[in-house]
């Protein structure tokens, strides 16, 4: 095996093998775009969103064994296997979440794409569907597991798994659990809220709400969840998702532990090129949050107060209090 000992920041991307894989990504994007045109449904990329990063990770793992001879160096392969298992678990969880929400039904289309189709001209939507929905989203999904490619191209063949590997394994698992709990709390709330609304609208029984607790009914009438993890953060699931990808980046640092120990802060140690897509994804989440909260503020009268009291993503000590409850600004 020949290690990548060059020092240019983006040297890892010069490998032709990487561009062969990227070409495969573009082929997938083109096929999904064709399907979206034929089906008149632009949510084809949405359906592969949970799976794509894990699939490309399996491609990288295969290349590590077949092209870069990682099978000769069990320790380096162990790190890649751990990362692959973690991303597979994340993909399985998110696939279940998408299935539960009905995203894999043939007729399902994201309301954003349907709105764009209705408000734009055919020419405008053609290019949006091709360039943004089709190709750009696939590029984002392809880039998310860039840290895996970094590990493939920068293996530490004479290092055992070190304490940094276990730290980032723990943060990945903790983020996974945190996001899972947040998603389940939101799913339970929304399911019960719509069940309650249906019962109220369809039942002549005036005591239909007696089966629900007062706090739960308050949330139903308010329209959004303010309990559980949502008491401390408006978007705890976002924190969990971001934690996964930042933990993945952490493995690139762990993979260079020996060089960092011998020559602290050498190039490609704490900062490397695979950080770029993680930073971009973090920015995308900020934009998504802004759009989501703008919609919620327009839909729910009390959301502005909730927003003013509760931290956006990172949990904090201030919590929401209903509008009819006096609030001490220091609490």
CSV table of C-alpha atoms in Angstrom, one decimal, residues 15-209:
chain,number,residue,atom,x,y,z
A,15,UNK,CA,-7.6,10.1,-7.0
A,16,UNK,CA,-9.4,9.0,-10.2
A,17,UNK,CA,-11.2,6.3,-8.3
A,18,UNK,CA,-13.0,9.0,-6.4
A,19,UNK,CA,-14.3,10.5,-9.6
A,20,UNK,CA,-15.4,7.2,-10.9
A,21,UNK,CA,-17.6,6.9,-7.8
A,22,UNK,CA,-18.8,10.5,-8.3
A,23,UNK,CA,-19.7,9.6,-11.9
A,24,UNK,CA,-21.9,6.8,-10.5
A,25,UNK,CA,-23.5,9.3,-8.2
A,26,UNK,CA,-24.4,11.5,-11.2
A,27,UNK,CA,-25.8,8.5,-13.1
A,28,UNK,CA,-28.1,7.8,-10.1
A,29,UNK,CA,-29.1,11.5,-10.2
A,30,UNK,CA,-29.9,11.3,-13.9
A,31,UNK,CA,-32.0,8.1,-13.6
A,32,UNK,CA,-34.0,9.6,-10.6
A,33,UNK,CA,-34.6,12.8,-12.6
A,34,UNK,CA,-35.9,10.8,-15.6
A,35,UNK,CA,-38.2,8.9,-13.2
A,36,UNK,CA,-39.4,12.2,-11.7
A,37,UNK,CA,-40.3,13.5,-15.1
A,38,UNK,CA,-42.1,10.3,-16.2
A,39,UNK,CA,-44.0,10.1,-12.8
A,40,UNK,CA,-44.6,13.9,-12.6
A,41,UNK,CA,-43.3,13.5,-9.0
A,42,UNK,CA,-40.1,15.2,-7.9
A,43,UNK,CA,-39.7,13.2,-4.6
A,44,UNK,CA,-37.6,10.5,-6.1
A,45,UNK,CA,-34.4,11.8,-4.5
A,46,UNK,CA,-36.2,12.1,-1.2
A,47,UNK,CA,-36.8,8.3,-1.2
A,48,UNK,CA,-33.1,7.5,-1.3
A,49,UNK,CA,-32.1,10.3,1.2
A,50,UNK,CA,-31.8,7.9,4.2
A,51,UNK,CA,-29.9,5.2,2.3
A,52,UNK,CA,-27.5,7.1,0.0
A,53,UNK,CA,-24.7,7.9,2.5
A,54,UNK,CA,-24.6,4.4,3.8
A,55,UNK,CA,-24.6,3.0,0.2
A,56,UNK,CA,-21.6,5.1,-0.8
A,57,UNK,CA,-19.9,4.1,2.5
A,58,UNK,CA,-20.2,0.4,1.4
A,59,UNK,CA,-18.7,1.4,-1.9
A,60,UNK,CA,-15.7,3.0,-0.1
A,61,UNK,CA,-15.3,0.0,2.2
A,62,UNK,CA,-15.2,-2.3,-0.9
A,63,UNK,CA,-12.6,-0.1,-2.5
A,64,UNK,CA,-10.6,-0.1,0.7
A,65,UNK,CA,-10.3,-3.9,0.5
A,66,UNK,CA,-10.1,-4.4,-3.3
A,67,UNK,CA,-8.1,-1.4,-4.5
A,68,UNK,CA,-6.2,-0.1,-1.4
A,69,UNK,CA,-5.4,-3.6,0.2
A,70,UNK,CA,-6.8,-2.7,3.6
A,71,UNK,CA,-7.3,-6.5,4.2
A,72,UNK,CA,-3.6,-6.5,4.8
A,73,UNK,CA,-4.0,-4.1,7.7
A,74,UNK,CA,-6.6,-5.2,10.1
A,75,UNK,CA,-6.6,-2.2,12.3
A,76,UNK,CA,-7.3,0.3,9.6
A,77,UNK,CA,-10.1,-1.9,8.3
A,78,UNK,CA,-11.6,-2.1,11.8
A,79,UNK,CA,-12.1,1.7,11.9
A,80,UNK,CA,-13.9,1.6,8.5
A,81,UNK,CA,-16.1,-1.3,9.6
A,82,UNK,CA,-17.1,0.5,12.7
A,83,UNK,CA,-18.0,3.6,10.7
A,84,UNK,CA,-20.0,1.5,8.2
A,85,UNK,CA,-22.0,-0.2,11.0
A,86,UNK,CA,-22.8,3.1,12.6
A,87,UNK,CA,-24.0,4.6,9.3
A,88,UNK,CA,-26.0,1.5,8.4
A,89,UNK,CA,-27.8,1.8,11.7
A,90,UNK,CA,-28.6,5.4,11.0
A,91,UNK,CA,-29.8,4.7,7.5
A,92,UNK,CA,-32.1,1.9,8.8
A,93,UNK,CA,-33.6,4.2,11.4
A,94,UNK,CA,-34.2,7.1,9.0
A,95,UNK,CA,-35.6,4.7,6.4
A,96,UNK,CA,-38.2,3.5,9.0
A,97,UNK,CA,-39.0,7.1,9.8
A,98,UNK,CA,-39.6,7.8,6.1
A,99,UNK,CA,-41.7,4.7,5.7
A,100,UNK,CA,-43.8,5.5,8.7
A,101,UNK,CA,-44.6,9.0,7.3
A,102,UNK,CA,-45.6,7.5,4.0
A,103,UNK,CA,-42.7,8.8,2.0
A,104,UNK,CA,-42.3,5.6,0.0
A,105,UNK,CA,-45.9,5.6,-1.3
A,106,UNK,CA,-45.8,6.1,-5.0
A,107,UNK,CA,-48.2,9.1,-4.9
A,108,UNK,CA,-46.3,10.9,-2.2
A,109,UNK,CA,-44.6,14.1,-3.2
A,110,UNK,CA,-43.0,16.7,-0.9
A,111,UNK,CA,-45.3,19.7,-0.6
A,112,UNK,CA,-42.4,22.0,-1.4
A,113,UNK,CA,-41.9,20.5,-4.9
A,114,UNK,CA,-45.7,20.4,-5.6
A,115,UNK,CA,-45.8,24.1,-4.6
A,116,UNK,CA,-42.9,25.0,-6.9
A,117,UNK,CA,-44.5,23.1,-9.8
A,118,UNK,CA,-47.7,25.0,-9.3
A,119,UNK,CA,-46.1,28.5,-9.0
A,120,UNK,CA,-43.3,28.3,-11.6
A,121,UNK,CA,-43.4,28.1,-15.3
A,122,UNK,CA,-42.7,24.8,-17.0
A,123,UNK,CA,-39.3,26.0,-18.1
A,124,UNK,CA,-38.4,27.3,-14.6
A,125,UNK,CA,-39.5,24.1,-12.9
A,126,UNK,CA,-37.7,22.0,-15.5
A,127,UNK,CA,-34.3,23.5,-14.5
A,128,UNK,CA,-35.2,23.5,-10.7
A,129,UNK,CA,-36.1,19.8,-10.9
A,130,UNK,CA,-33.0,18.9,-13.0
A,131,UNK,CA,-30.3,21.0,-11.3
A,132,UNK,CA,-31.5,21.4,-7.7
A,133,UNK,CA,-33.9,18.6,-6.8
A,134,UNK,CA,-32.2,16.1,-9.0
A,135,UNK,CA,-28.5,16.7,-9.1
A,136,UNK,CA,-27.7,19.1,-6.3
A,137,UNK,CA,-29.4,17.0,-3.6
A,138,UNK,CA,-27.6,13.9,-4.8
A,139,UNK,CA,-24.3,15.8,-4.6
A,140,UNK,CA,-25.1,16.7,-1.0
A,141,UNK,CA,-25.9,13.1,-0.1
A,142,UNK,CA,-22.7,11.9,-1.9
A,143,UNK,CA,-20.6,14.5,0.0
A,144,UNK,CA,-21.9,13.7,3.5
A,145,UNK,CA,-19.7,10.6,3.9
A,146,UNK,CA,-16.6,12.4,2.6
A,147,UNK,CA,-14.9,11.6,6.0
A,148,UNK,CA,-15.1,7.9,5.1
A,149,UNK,CA,-13.2,8.6,1.9
A,150,UNK,CA,-10.7,10.6,3.9
A,151,UNK,CA,-10.1,7.6,6.1
A,152,UNK,CA,-9.7,5.4,3.1
A,153,UNK,CA,-7.1,7.7,1.6
A,154,UNK,CA,-5.3,8.4,4.9
A,155,UNK,CA,-5.1,5.1,6.7
A,156,UNK,CA,-3.0,4.9,9.9
A,157,UNK,CA,-1.7,1.4,9.3
A,158,UNK,CA,0.5,1.0,12.3
A,159,UNK,CA,-2.0,2.5,14.8
A,160,UNK,CA,-4.5,0.5,16.9
A,161,UNK,CA,-8.0,1.9,17.5
A,162,UNK,CA,-7.4,4.7,20.0
A,163,UNK,CA,-9.4,6.5,22.6
A,164,UNK,CA,-10.6,9.1,20.1
A,165,UNK,CA,-12.3,6.4,18.1
A,166,UNK,CA,-14.3,5.4,21.2
A,167,UNK,CA,-15.1,9.0,22.0
A,168,UNK,CA,-16.6,9.6,18.6
A,169,UNK,CA,-18.3,6.2,18.6
A,170,UNK,CA,-20.0,7.3,21.8
A,171,UNK,CA,-21.0,10.7,20.5
A,172,UNK,CA,-22.4,9.1,17.3
A,173,UNK,CA,-24.5,6.6,19.4
A,174,UNK,CA,-25.6,9.3,21.8
A,175,UNK,CA,-26.7,11.5,18.9
A,176,UNK,CA,-28.5,8.5,17.3
A,177,UNK,CA,-30.4,7.8,20.5
A,178,UNK,CA,-31.2,11.5,21.1
A,179,UNK,CA,-32.6,11.9,17.5
A,180,UNK,CA,-34.6,8.7,17.8
A,181,UNK,CA,-36.2,9.8,21.1
A,182,UNK,CA,-37.0,13.2,19.6
A,183,UNK,CA,-38.5,11.8,16.5
A,184,UNK,CA,-40.6,9.3,18.5
A,185,UNK,CA,-41.9,12.1,20.8
A,186,UNK,CA,-42.9,14.2,17.8
A,187,UNK,CA,-44.5,11.2,16.0
A,188,UNK,CA,-46.5,10.2,19.2
A,189,UNK,CA,-47.7,13.8,19.7
A,190,UNK,CA,-48.7,14.4,16.1
A,191,UNK,CA,-50.5,11.0,15.9
A,192,UNK,CA,-52.5,11.6,19.1
A,193,UNK,CA,-53.2,15.3,18.1
A,194,UNK,CA,-54.8,14.3,14.8
A,195,UNK,CA,-56.6,11.4,16.5
A,196,UNK,CA,-58.0,13.9,19.0
A,197,UNK,CA,-59.0,16.4,16.3
A,198,UNK,CA,-60.8,13.6,14.4
A,199,UNK,CA,-62.6,12.6,17.5
A,200,UNK,CA,-63.6,16.1,18.4
A,201,UNK,CA,-64.9,16.8,14.8
A,202,UNK,CA,-66.7,13.5,14.4
A,203,UNK,CA,-68.1,12.7,17.8
A,204,UNK,CA,-71.1,14.1,19.5
A,205,UNK,CA,-69.7,13.1,22.9
A,206,UNK,CA,-68.9,16.3,24.7
A,207,UNK,CA,-66.5,14.5,27.0
A,208,UNK,CA,-64.2,13.2,24.2
A,209,UNK,CA,-61.2,14.9,25.7
